[in-house]
CSV table of C-alpha atoms in Angstrom, one decimal:
chain,number,residue,atom,x,y,z
A,1,MET,CA,-18.9,19.1,14.1
A,2,PRO,CA,-18.0,22.8,13.8
A,3,LYS,CA,-17.4,24.3,10.4
A,4,SER,CA,-13.7,25.0,11.3
A,5,MET,CA,-13.1,21.3,11.9
A,6,TYR,CA,-14.5,20.4,8.5
A,7,SER,CA,-12.2,23.1,7.0
A,8,LEU,CA,-9.2,21.6,8.8
A,9,ILE,CA,-10.1,18.1,7.7
A,10,LEU,CA,-10.4,19.3,4.1
A,11,PHE,CA,-7.1,21.1,4.3
A,12,VAL,CA,-5.3,18.0,5.6
A,13,LEU,CA,-6.8,15.8,2.9
A,14,LEU,CA,-5.9,18.3,0.1
A,15,CYS,CA,-2.3,18.5,1.4
A,16,LEU,CA,-2.1,14.7,1.6
A,17,PHE,CA,-3.3,14.1,-1.9
A,18,SER,CA,-1.3,16.9,-3.5
A,19,THR,CA,1.8,15.5,-1.8
A,20,ALA,CA,1.1,12.1,-3.1
A,21,ALA,CA,0.5,13.5,-6.7
A,22,TRP,CA,3.7,15.6,-6.4
A,23,SER,CA,5.8,12.6,-5.6
A,24,ALA,CA,4.8,10.3,-8.4
A,25,ALA,CA,6.8,7.1,-8.2
A,26,SER,CA,9.6,6.7,-10.6
A,27,LEU,CA,11.1,3.3,-11.6
A,28,LYS,CA,14.2,4.3,-9.7
A,29,LYS,CA,12.1,4.9,-6.5
A,30,CYS,CA,10.2,1.6,-7.0
A,31,ASN,CA,13.4,-0.4,-7.3
A,32,ALA,CA,15.0,1.3,-4.3
A,33,THR,CA,11.9,0.5,-2.2
A,34,LEU,CA,11.9,-3.1,-3.5
A,35,GLU,CA,15.4,-3.5,-2.1
A,36,LYS,CA,14.2,-2.4,1.3
A,37,PHE,CA,11.5,-5.0,1.3
A,38,ARG,CA,13.9,-7.7,0.2
A,39,ALA,CA,15.6,-7.3,3.6
A,40,LEU,CA,12.4,-8.1,5.6
A,41,GLY,CA,11.0,-11.4,6.9
A,42,ASN,CA,10.2,-13.9,4.1
A,43,VAL,CA,9.6,-11.3,1.4
A,44,PRO,CA,12.5,-12.7,-0.7
A,45,GLU,CA,11.1,-16.2,-0.7
A,46,MET,CA,7.5,-14.9,-1.5
A,47,LEU,CA,8.9,-12.7,-4.3
A,48,ALA,CA,10.5,-15.7,-5.8
A,49,GLU,CA,7.1,-17.5,-5.8
A,50,SER,CA,5.2,-14.5,-7.3
A,51,TYR,CA,4.0,-14.1,-10.8
A,52,GLY,CA,4.2,-10.3,-10.3
A,53,TYR,CA,3.9,-7.4,-7.8
A,54,ALA,CA,2.9,-3.8,-7.3
A,55,ILE,CA,5.1,-1.5,-5.3
A,56,LEU,CA,4.2,1.9,-3.9
A,57,PRO,CA,7.3,3.7,-2.5
A,58,THR,CA,5.4,6.3,-0.5
A,59,ILE,CA,1.8,6.4,0.6
A,60,GLY,CA,0.7,9.4,2.6
A,61,LYS,CA,-2.1,8.9,5.1
A,62,GLY,CA,-3.8,11.3,7.5
A,63,GLY,CA,-7.0,11.9,9.2
A,64,ILE,CA,-9.0,13.4,12.1
A,65,GLY,CA,-12.2,11.4,12.1
A,66,ILE,CA,-12.3,11.4,8.3
A,67,GLY,CA,-9.1,10.4,6.6
A,68,GLY,CA,-7.5,9.7,3.4
A,69,ALA,CA,-4.5,8.1,1.8
A,70,GLY,CA,-2.8,8.2,-1.6
A,71,GLY,CA,0.3,7.1,-3.5
A,72,THR,CA,1.6,5.9,-6.8
A,73,GLY,CA,3.8,3.1,-7.8
A,74,CYS,CA,4.9,0.5,-10.4
A,75,VAL,CA,3.6,-2.9,-11.4
A,76,PHE,CA,5.8,-5.7,-12.5
A,77,ALA,CA,5.3,-9.2,-14.0
A,78,GLY,CA,8.1,-11.6,-15.2
A,79,GLY,CA,10.8,-9.1,-13.9
A,80,LYS,CA,9.6,-6.3,-16.2
A,81,GLN,CA,7.6,-3.2,-15.5
A,82,THR,CA,4.1,-3.6,-17.1
A,83,GLY,CA,2.5,-0.4,-15.8
A,84,LYS,CA,1.9,2.2,-13.2
A,85,VAL,CA,-0.6,2.2,-10.4
A,86,SER,CA,-2.2,4.9,-8.2
A,87,MET,CA,-3.9,4.2,-5.0
A,88,GLY,CA,-6.5,6.2,-3.1
A,89,GLN,CA,-8.4,5.5,0.1
A,90,VAL,CA,-11.0,7.4,2.2
A,91,THR,CA,-11.8,6.3,5.7
A,92,ILE,CA,-14.4,7.3,8.2
A,93,GLY,CA,-14.2,6.4,11.9
A,94,TRP,CA,-11.9,6.9,14.8
A,95,GLN,CA,-8.5,7.9,13.6
A,96,LEU,CA,-6.0,10.6,14.4
A,97,GLY,CA,-2.6,11.6,13.0
A,98,GLY,CA,-0.6,11.2,9.9
A,99,GLN,CA,1.8,8.6,8.5
A,100,SER,CA,3.8,7.7,5.5
A,101,TYR,CA,4.6,4.1,4.5
A,102,SER,CA,5.7,2.0,1.6
A,103,GLN,CA,3.6,-1.0,0.3
A,104,ILE,CA,4.3,-4.0,-1.8
A,105,ILE,CA,1.5,-6.4,-3.1
A,106,LEU,CA,2.6,-9.8,-4.3
A,107,PHE,CA,0.5,-11.7,-6.8
A,108,ARG,CA,1.0,-15.4,-6.6
A,109,ASN,CA,-0.3,-16.3,-10.1
A,110,ALA,CA,-1.3,-14.8,-13.4
A,111,ASP,CA,-5.1,-14.9,-12.5
A,112,VAL,CA,-4.6,-12.6,-9.4
A,113,TYR,CA,-2.2,-10.3,-11.4
A,114,ARG,CA,-4.8,-10.0,-14.2
A,115,GLU,CA,-7.6,-9.2,-11.7
A,116,PHE,CA,-5.5,-6.4,-10.2
A,117,THR,CA,-4.5,-5.0,-13.6
A,118,LYS,CA,-8.0,-5.0,-15.1
A,119,GLY,CA,-8.1,-1.3,-14.5
A,120,GLN,CA,-9.6,-0.8,-11.0
A,121,PHE,CA,-9.1,-3.0,-8.0
A,122,GLU,CA,-10.3,-2.5,-4.4
A,123,PHE,CA,-9.3,-4.2,-1.1
A,124,GLY,CA,-12.5,-5.0,0.9
A,125,ALA,CA,-12.9,-4.2,4.5
A,126,ASP,CA,-11.7,-7.6,5.6
A,127,ALA,CA,-8.3,-7.1,3.8
A,128,THR,CA,-6.5,-6.1,7.0
A,129,ALA,CA,-5.9,-9.8,7.7
A,130,VAL,CA,-3.8,-9.9,4.5
A,131,ALA,CA,-1.2,-7.2,5.5
A,132,LEU,CA,1.9,-7.5,7.5
A,133,THR,CA,3.3,-4.2,8.8
A,134,TYR,CA,7.0,-3.7,9.6
A,135,GLY,CA,8.2,-0.9,11.7
A,136,ALA,CA,6.6,1.1,14.5
A,137,ALA,CA,2.9,1.7,14.1
A,138,ALA,CA,1.0,2.6,17.2
A,139,GLY,CA,-2.4,1.0,17.2
A,140,ALA,CA,-2.0,-0.8,13.9
A,141,SER,CA,-4.4,-3.7,13.8
A,142,THR,CA,-4.1,-6.4,11.2
A,143,LYS,CA,-5.8,-9.1,13.3
A,144,GLY,CA,-2.6,-10.6,14.6
A,145,ALA,CA,-0.5,-10.3,11.5
A,146,SER,CA,1.2,-7.0,12.3
A,147,ALA,CA,4.9,-7.0,13.4
A,148,SER,CA,6.0,-5.3,16.6
A,149,ALA,CA,8.0,-2.2,16.5
A,150,GLY,CA,11.4,-2.8,15.0
A,151,ASP,CA,10.6,-6.4,14.0
A,152,HIS,CA,11.9,-7.1,10.5
A,153,LYS,CA,11.7,-11.0,10.8
A,154,ALA,CA,8.0,-11.5,10.9
A,155,LYS,CA,6.7,-13.8,8.1
A,156,GLY,CA,3.8,-13.1,5.7
A,157,SER,CA,1.5,-15.6,4.1
A,158,TRP,CA,-0.7,-15.8,1.0
A,159,LYS,CA,-4.4,-14.9,1.3
A,160,ARG,CA,-6.5,-15.2,-1.8
A,161,GLY,CA,-3.4,-15.3,-3.9
A,162,MET,CA,-2.0,-12.1,-2.6
A,163,ALA,CA,0.5,-11.0,0.2
A,164,VAL,CA,0.7,-7.4,1.3
A,165,PHE,CA,3.6,-5.9,3.2
A,166,THR,CA,3.8,-2.3,4.5
A,167,LEU,CA,6.9,-0.6,5.8
A,168,VAL,CA,6.2,2.4,8.0
A,169,LYS,CA,8.5,5.4,7.0
A,170,GLY,CA,7.4,8.0,9.5
A,171,GLY,CA,4.6,9.5,11.4
A,172,LEU,CA,2.2,8.2,14.0
A,173,MET,CA,-1.3,7.3,13.4
A,174,TYR,CA,-3.9,5.4,15.4
A,175,GLU,CA,-5.5,3.4,12.6
A,176,ALA,CA,-3.6,1.5,10.0
A,177,SER,CA,-5.7,-0.4,7.5
A,178,ILE,CA,-5.6,-1.4,3.8
A,179,GLY,CA,-9.3,-2.0,3.7
A,180,GLY,CA,-11.0,0.3,1.2
A,181,GLN,CA,-7.8,0.9,-0.9
A,182,LYS,CA,-8.7,1.5,-4.5
A,183,PHE,CA,-6.1,1.0,-7.2
A,184,LYS,CA,-6.0,2.2,-10.8
A,185,PHE,CA,-3.7,0.5,-13.1
A,186,LYS,CA,-2.3,2.1,-16.3
A,187,PRO,CA,-0.3,-0.1,-18.7
A,188,ILE,CA,3.0,1.2,-20.1
A,189,SER,CA,3.9,0.7,-23.8
A,190,HIS,CA,7.4,-0.9,-24.3
C-alpha cells in the first residue's frame, strides 16, 4: 500500500476519534437517544425486562481497509445513571466508507451488568449475531438479525444475557459489525 494511502487512513481515523471525543455524551443526549430506541420493535418490552443498559448516542465509524469507531455514552441500572462509558474499535479487512449510529446494550440481569461495568469489556468476533440494526445500512451483516432499510418493527432477542440494538444515523459503509468493540466504564459518584 502506498505511503499516501496510509496517511489518508491515519487522517480519517484521527478525525473519527477526535469527533467522538469532542461530542462526549451528556445525560440529556443519552435520554433523547433512549426515547428514539423506545419507538423501535420490541425495545420497550426488553427494556422493561432489563436490569440495566448502556446507551451511546453517537458512534462514528470509518475506514478504508483499516477502520475505527468510537463514541461515549451513559450506563444505567435501576433507572439511575451509574456511570459513563467510552467505546473504541479497530477493524482490519474489507471495508469502505463512514457511518454514524446510536447503540443501546441491554443487560438482562445483575451478573451481566457487573461483567460489563468491571472496567473493560469487549465484544468478541462472534458478537454480530447479537445485534439488530434499524435503518438503512448497505451491506450490514448480522447473520440474519439485521432489519431491512426503514424497518422499525424487527424484534431483538437475548443472547448471553444481552441484547444490542443499533440505529443508523447517517452515512454509508460496507461493513457494520460490533465484533471487537471495547468498552471502558467509569462510575459516577452521586
